[in-house]
């Protein structure tokens, strides 16, 4: 599978673990070797370029994470 | 006293706990706050977490004696992740260019990355009890689950195996004058009866293997599946899957496009888009108001994509979707 890396505003590199589509929005799930760095950003168009912004609310975060869980929960079972 | 505002709707159980255990809630809230005094925790969220712990069966004494510390540590970790992802009210919007760089090799800790996300998600689904009902009723949530599930199937390591399992079975989608949709439905059931996880893949596979009149034939297969499932126990998960099938085509379409399996503008793309629009035309009236709204919004979204392609047929079909008289005359279509 193809794996991509990006750099956030903290100058750290993050892997794009997954892309989630929810409603009309696209989100990227990001992480790196430090599991505390796990986070989710929304993809938007800004000045004709795809950019990442933080989410608007905890509710939005919960929904995206819940979708991520449904998508990958099988891998949790594999680890057991 | 119950938080600063009524931002969160309360379940009956949570309200009962709050009314009867308000002192306990306050003590637990203080205890959680003491764990990480540097971390900003919204007062409403703290009440939610505290009541969730009590709902889980801990009592105040157990919590204050540290027996719930593992759960509280998970809550704190979740809050840290949230604060990394969610913009605070006083924070300015920052746009970070996406510009992804392809990595040649998977890092050895990649599996751990996926599991970190799952750990967060497990906490959310455990502790966001107040939000669970809101999430589950959300059509966008259901759509995305389907999209994610199909994408996972297509990208999964055992996809080929499942694909073979599905296609080796007796539903023959060869070139033929007309498809026997009742038999195809029977064959799908024989594959899925003992493994309902194959159901969606079956429908996806059948759809793409039909050579003509996909809409009408899938409609007939849908009817056939309804008949076959009458004998199943009402708790069989296939019933729910079949109900979700109403929006199957849009899920498959969105998944295929977003995962690059369908090239925008290709012959397959145009055909499937057409089928999605036609399908909604036939069944629009059966859907709930909120589903109809969601489909209209989807069509508007597709329209934006199609504007550049200059497909006038989409405009005609969009008009038909909103013409309820045509929908009510169609009723349930039957395949050949």
Coordinates of C-alpha atoms in Angstrom, one line a residue, chain B residues 2-334:
Chain B
X2 CA -25.4 20.9 35.7
X3 CA -22.6 22.4 33.7
X4 CA -22.5 25.9 32.4
X5 CA -25.1 25.4 29.7
X6 CA -27.2 22.7 28.1
X7 CA -24.8 21.9 25.3
X8 CA -25.1 18.2 25.6
X9 CA -28.4 16.3 25.5
X10 CA -28.6 13.8 28.4
X11 CA -29.7 10.2 28.2
X12 CA -32.2 9.1 30.8
X13 CA -29.6 7.1 32.7
X14 CA -27.1 10.0 32.8
X15 CA -29.8 12.4 34.0
X16 CA -30.8 9.9 36.8
X17 CA -27.2 9.7 37.8
X18 CA -26.8 13.5 37.8
X19 CA -29.9 14.0 39.8
X20 CA -29.2 11.4 42.4
X21 CA -25.4 11.5 42.5
X22 CA -24.7 15.1 42.1
X23 CA -22.4 15.2 45.1
X24 CA -20.6 12.1 43.8
X25 CA -20.3 13.6 40.4
X26 CA -18.7 16.8 41.9
X27 CA -16.2 14.7 43.9
X28 CA -15.2 12.6 40.9
X29 CA -14.9 15.7 38.7
X30 CA -12.5 17.3 41.2
X31 CA -10.5 14.0 41.4
X32 CA -10.1 13.9 37.6
X33 CA -9.0 17.5 37.5
X34 CA -6.4 16.8 40.1
X35 CA -4.8 14.2 37.8
X36 CA -3.8 16.8 35.3
X37 CA -4.3 20.4 36.6
X38 CA -2.4 21.7 33.6
X39 CA -4.8 20.2 31.0
X40 CA -7.9 22.3 30.2
X41 CA -11.0 20.2 30.7
X42 CA -14.3 21.6 29.8
X43 CA -16.7 21.4 32.7
X44 CA -19.5 19.8 30.7
X45 CA -17.1 17.1 29.4
X46 CA -15.9 16.5 33.0
X47 CA -19.5 15.9 34.1
X48 CA -20.0 13.6 31.1
X49 CA -16.8 11.6 31.9
X50 CA -17.7 11.4 35.6
X51 CA -21.2 10.2 35.0
X52 CA -19.8 7.7 32.4
X53 CA -17.5 6.2 35.1
X54 CA -20.5 5.9 37.5
X55 CA -22.6 4.3 34.7
X56 CA -19.8 1.8 34.2
X57 CA -20.4 0.5 37.7
X58 CA -17.7 2.3 39.7
X59 CA -18.9 4.0 42.9
X60 CA -17.5 7.2 44.3
X61 CA -15.3 5.5 46.9
X62 CA -13.7 3.2 44.3
X63 CA -13.0 6.1 42.0
X64 CA -11.5 8.2 44.8
X65 CA -9.4 5.2 45.9
X66 CA -7.8 4.9 42.4
X67 CA -9.6 1.9 41.1
X68 CA -10.7 3.8 38.0
X69 CA -7.3 5.4 37.4
X70 CA -6.7 3.4 34.2
X71 CA -9.9 4.6 32.8
X72 CA -9.2 8.1 33.8
X73 CA -5.7 7.9 32.3
X74 CA -7.5 6.9 29.0
X75 CA -9.8 9.9 29.3
X76 CA -6.9 12.2 29.8
X77 CA -5.1 10.7 26.8
X78 CA -8.2 11.2 24.7
X79 CA -8.5 14.8 25.8
X80 CA -4.9 15.4 24.8
X81 CA -5.6 13.9 21.3
X82 CA -8.7 16.0 21.0
X83 CA -6.9 19.2 21.9
X84 CA -4.3 18.4 19.3
X85 CA -7.0 18.0 16.6
X86 CA -9.7 20.5 17.5
X87 CA -9.3 24.2 17.2
X88 CA -10.0 26.1 20.4
X89 CA -12.5 29.0 20.2
X90 CA -9.7 31.6 20.8
X91 CA -7.4 30.0 18.3
X92 CA -6.9 31.4 14.8
X93 CA -7.5 29.2 11.8
X94 CA -4.2 27.9 10.4
X95 CA -3.9 26.4 6.9
X96 CA -1.1 23.9 6.5
X97 CA -0.5 22.8 2.9
X98 CA -1.1 19.1 2.4
X99 CA 1.8 18.4 0.0
X100 CA 2.1 14.7 0.8
X101 CA 5.4 12.9 0.1
X102 CA 5.3 9.3 -0.8
X103 CA 7.2 6.9 1.4
X104 CA 8.9 4.0 -0.2
X105 CA 8.7 1.6 2.7
X106 CA 6.2 1.0 5.4
X107 CA 7.8 1.8 8.8
X108 CA 8.0 -1.1 11.2
X109 CA 5.7 0.8 13.6
X110 CA 3.0 1.3 11.1
X111 CA 0.7 -1.4 12.6
X112 CA 1.2 0.4 15.9
X113 CA 0.0 3.7 14.3
X114 CA -3.3 2.0 13.3
X115 CA -3.7 0.6 16.8
X116 CA -3.1 4.0 18.4
X117 CA -6.0 5.4 16.5
X118 CA -8.1 2.4 17.5
X119 CA -7.2 3.0 21.1
X120 CA -8.5 6.6 20.8
X121 CA -11.6 5.4 19.0
X122 CA -12.3 2.8 21.7
X123 CA -12.2 5.4 24.3
X124 CA -14.6 7.6 22.3
X125 CA -17.0 4.8 21.8
X126 CA -16.8 3.9 25.5
X127 CA -17.1 7.3 27.0
X128 CA -19.1 9.2 24.5
X129 CA -22.2 7.4 25.6
X130 CA -24.2 10.6 25.5
X131 CA -23.2 11.1 21.9
X132 CA -23.6 7.5 20.7
X133 CA -27.2 7.8 19.8
X134 CA -26.6 11.1 18.0
X135 CA -23.8 9.4 16.0
X136 CA -25.8 6.3 15.2
X137 CA -28.7 8.2 13.8
X138 CA -26.5 10.3 11.5
X139 CA -26.9 9.4 7.9
X140 CA -23.5 10.8 7.1
X141 CA -22.1 8.5 9.7
X142 CA -23.8 5.5 8.2
X143 CA -22.7 6.4 4.7
X144 CA -19.1 6.8 5.9
X145 CA -19.2 3.5 7.7
X146 CA -20.3 1.8 4.5
X147 CA -17.7 3.7 2.4
X148 CA -15.0 2.8 4.9
X149 CA -16.1 -0.8 5.1
X150 CA -16.1 -1.3 1.3
X151 CA -12.7 0.5 1.0
X152 CA -11.4 -1.8 3.7
X153 CA -12.7 -4.8 1.8
X154 CA -11.1 -3.7 -1.4
X155 CA -7.8 -2.9 0.2
X156 CA -7.7 -5.8 2.7
X157 CA -5.2 -8.6 2.5
X158 CA -7.9 -11.2 2.4
X159 CA -9.9 -9.4 -0.3
X160 CA -8.7 -11.7 -3.0
X161 CA -9.7 -14.7 -0.9
X162 CA -13.1 -13.3 -0.2
X163 CA -13.5 -12.3 -3.8
X164 CA -12.8 -15.8 -4.9
X165 CA -15.2 -17.2 -2.3
X166 CA -17.9 -14.9 -3.6
X167 CA -17.3 -15.5 -7.3
X168 CA -16.8 -19.2 -7.1
X169 CA -20.3 -19.6 -5.9
X170 CA -23.2 -20.4 -8.1
X171 CA -24.5 -17.1 -9.1
X172 CA -23.5 -16.9 -12.7
X173 CA -23.2 -13.4 -14.1
X174 CA -22.2 -14.5 -17.6
X175 CA -23.4 -13.0 -20.8
X176 CA -27.0 -14.0 -21.0
X177 CA -30.2 -12.7 -22.6
X178 CA -31.8 -12.1 -19.2
X179 CA -30.7 -12.5 -15.6
X180 CA -32.7 -14.6 -13.2
X181 CA -32.6 -12.2 -10.3
X182 CA -34.5 -14.6 -8.0
X183 CA -31.7 -17.2 -8.5
X184 CA -29.0 -14.6 -8.1
X185 CA -30.6 -13.6 -4.8
X186 CA -30.7 -17.3 -3.7
X187 CA -27.0 -17.7 -4.6
X188 CA -26.1 -14.5 -2.6
X189 CA -27.9 -15.9 0.4
X190 CA -26.2 -19.3 0.1
X191 CA -22.8 -17.4 0.3
X192 CA -23.8 -15.1 3.1
X193 CA -26.0 -17.2 5.4
X194 CA -23.1 -18.4 7.4
X195 CA -20.9 -15.3 6.9
X196 CA -22.8 -12.0 6.8
X197 CA -19.5 -10.1 6.4
X198 CA -19.6 -11.2 2.7
X199 CA -23.0 -9.7 2.0
X200 CA -21.8 -6.2 1.0
X201 CA -19.0 -7.7 -1.1
X202 CA -21.5 -9.9 -2.8
X203 CA -23.7 -7.0 -3.8
X204 CA -20.7 -5.0 -4.9
X205 CA -19.4 -7.9 -6.9
X206 CA -22.7 -8.7 -8.5
X207 CA -23.3 -5.1 -9.4
X208 CA -20.0 -4.7 -11.3
X209 CA -20.4 -8.1 -13.0
X210 CA -23.8 -7.3 -14.5
X211 CA -23.4 -6.5 -18.1
X212 CA -26.5 -4.5 -18.7
X213 CA -29.5 -2.9 -17.0
X214 CA -27.7 -2.9 -13.8
X215 CA -30.3 -0.8 -12.0
X216 CA -33.3 -2.9 -13.0
X217 CA -31.5 -6.1 -12.3
X218 CA -30.2 -5.0 -8.9
X219 CA -33.7 -3.9 -8.1
X220 CA -34.9 -7.4 -8.8
X221 CA -32.1 -8.9 -6.8
X222 CA -33.0 -6.6 -3.9
X223 CA -36.6 -7.9 -4.1
X224 CA -35.4 -11.5 -4.3
X225 CA -33.3 -11.0 -1.2
X226 CA -36.2 -9.6 0.7
X227 CA -38.2 -12.7 -0.1
X228 CA -35.3 -15.0 0.9
X229 CA -34.7 -13.2 4.2
X230 CA -38.3 -13.6 5.3
X231 CA -37.4 -17.0 6.8
X232 CA -34.5 -15.5 8.8
X233 CA -34.7 -14.7 12.5
X234 CA -35.5 -11.0 13.0
X235 CA -32.2 -10.5 14.8
X236 CA -30.2 -11.7 11.9
X237 CA -27.7 -8.9 10.9
X238 CA -28.5 -9.5 7.2
X239 CA -31.8 -7.6 7.8
X240 CA -30.0 -4.5 8.8
X241 CA -27.6 -4.9 5.9
X242 CA -30.4 -5.2 3.5
X243 CA -32.0 -2.1 4.9
X244 CA -28.8 -0.2 4.5
X245 CA -28.7 -1.5 0.9
X246 CA -31.1 1.3 0.0
X247 CA -28.1 3.6 -0.2
X248 CA -25.7 0.9 -1.5
X249 CA -25.1 2.3 -4.9
X250 CA -24.1 5.7 -3.6
X251 CA -21.7 4.1 -1.1
X252 CA -20.1 2.0 -3.8
X253 CA -19.8 4.9 -6.1
X254 CA -18.2 7.2 -3.5
X255 CA -15.9 4.5 -2.4
X256 CA -14.8 3.7 -5.9
X257 CA -14.1 7.3 -6.7
X258 CA -12.4 8.3 -3.5
X259 CA -10.1 5.2 -3.6
X260 CA -9.2 5.8 -7.2
X261 CA -10.9 2.6 -8.5
X262 CA -13.1 4.7 -10.7
X263 CA -11.6 7.4 -12.8
X264 CA -13.7 10.6 -12.8
X265 CA -15.1 10.9 -16.4
X266 CA -14.5 7.3 -17.4
X267 CA -17.2 5.2 -19.0
X268 CA -17.7 3.2 -15.8
X269 CA -18.0 6.5 -13.8
X270 CA -20.7 7.9 -16.0
X271 CA -22.6 4.6 -16.1
X272 CA -22.5 4.1 -12.3
X273 CA -23.4 7.8 -11.7
X274 CA -26.3 7.3 -14.0
X275 CA -27.4 4.2 -12.1
X276 CA -27.2 5.9 -8.8
X277 CA -29.4 8.7 -10.0
X278 CA -31.9 6.3 -11.5
X279 CA -32.0 4.2 -8.4
X280 CA -32.9 7.2 -6.3
X281 CA -35.6 8.0 -8.8
X282 CA -37.3 4.7 -8.2
X283 CA -37.0 4.5 -4.5
X284 CA -37.0 8.1 -3.4
X285 CA -40.5 8.1 -2.0
X286 CA -39.8 5.2 0.3
X287 CA -37.0 7.0 2.1
X288 CA -37.4 9.1 5.2
X289 CA -37.3 12.9 5.0
X290 CA -33.8 13.0 6.3
X291 CA -32.6 10.4 3.8
X292 CA -34.3 12.2 1.0
X293 CA -32.5 15.4 2.1
X294 CA -29.2 13.6 2.2
X295 CA -29.7 12.2 -1.3
X296 CA -30.6 15.6 -2.6
X297 CA -27.4 17.0 -1.1
X298 CA -25.4 14.1 -2.6
X299 CA -26.9 14.9 -6.0
X300 CA -26.0 18.5 -5.6
X301 CA -22.5 17.5 -4.8
X302 CA -22.3 15.2 -7.8
X303 CA -23.7 18.0 -9.9
X304 CA -20.8 20.2 -9.0
X305 CA -18.4 17.5 -10.1
X306 CA -20.3 17.0 -13.3
X307 CA -20.5 20.6 -14.2
X308 CA -17.2 20.5 -15.9
X309 CA -18.1 17.3 -17.7
X310 CA -21.2 19.0 -19.2
X311 CA -23.5 16.0 -18.7
X312 CA -27.0 17.3 -19.3
X313 CA -28.6 14.0 -18.5
X314 CA -27.7 14.5 -14.8
X315 CA -29.8 17.6 -14.8
X316 CA -32.8 15.8 -16.3
X317 CA -32.5 13.0 -13.7
X318 CA -32.1 15.5 -10.8
X319 CA -35.4 17.0 -11.9
X320 CA -37.0 13.5 -11.8
X321 CA -35.7 12.9 -8.3
X322 CA -37.7 15.8 -7.0
X323 CA -40.8 14.9 -9.1
X324 CA -42.6 12.7 -6.5
X325 CA -45.5 11.8 -8.9
X326 CA -43.1 9.9 -11.1
X327 CA -41.7 8.1 -8.1
X328 CA -45.0 7.1 -6.7
X329 CA -46.1 5.6 -10.0
X330 CA -42.9 3.6 -10.3
X331 CA -43.3 1.7 -7.1
X332 CA -40.8 -1.2 -6.8
X333 CA -39.1 -2.1 -10.1
X334 CA -38.5 -5.7 -11.1

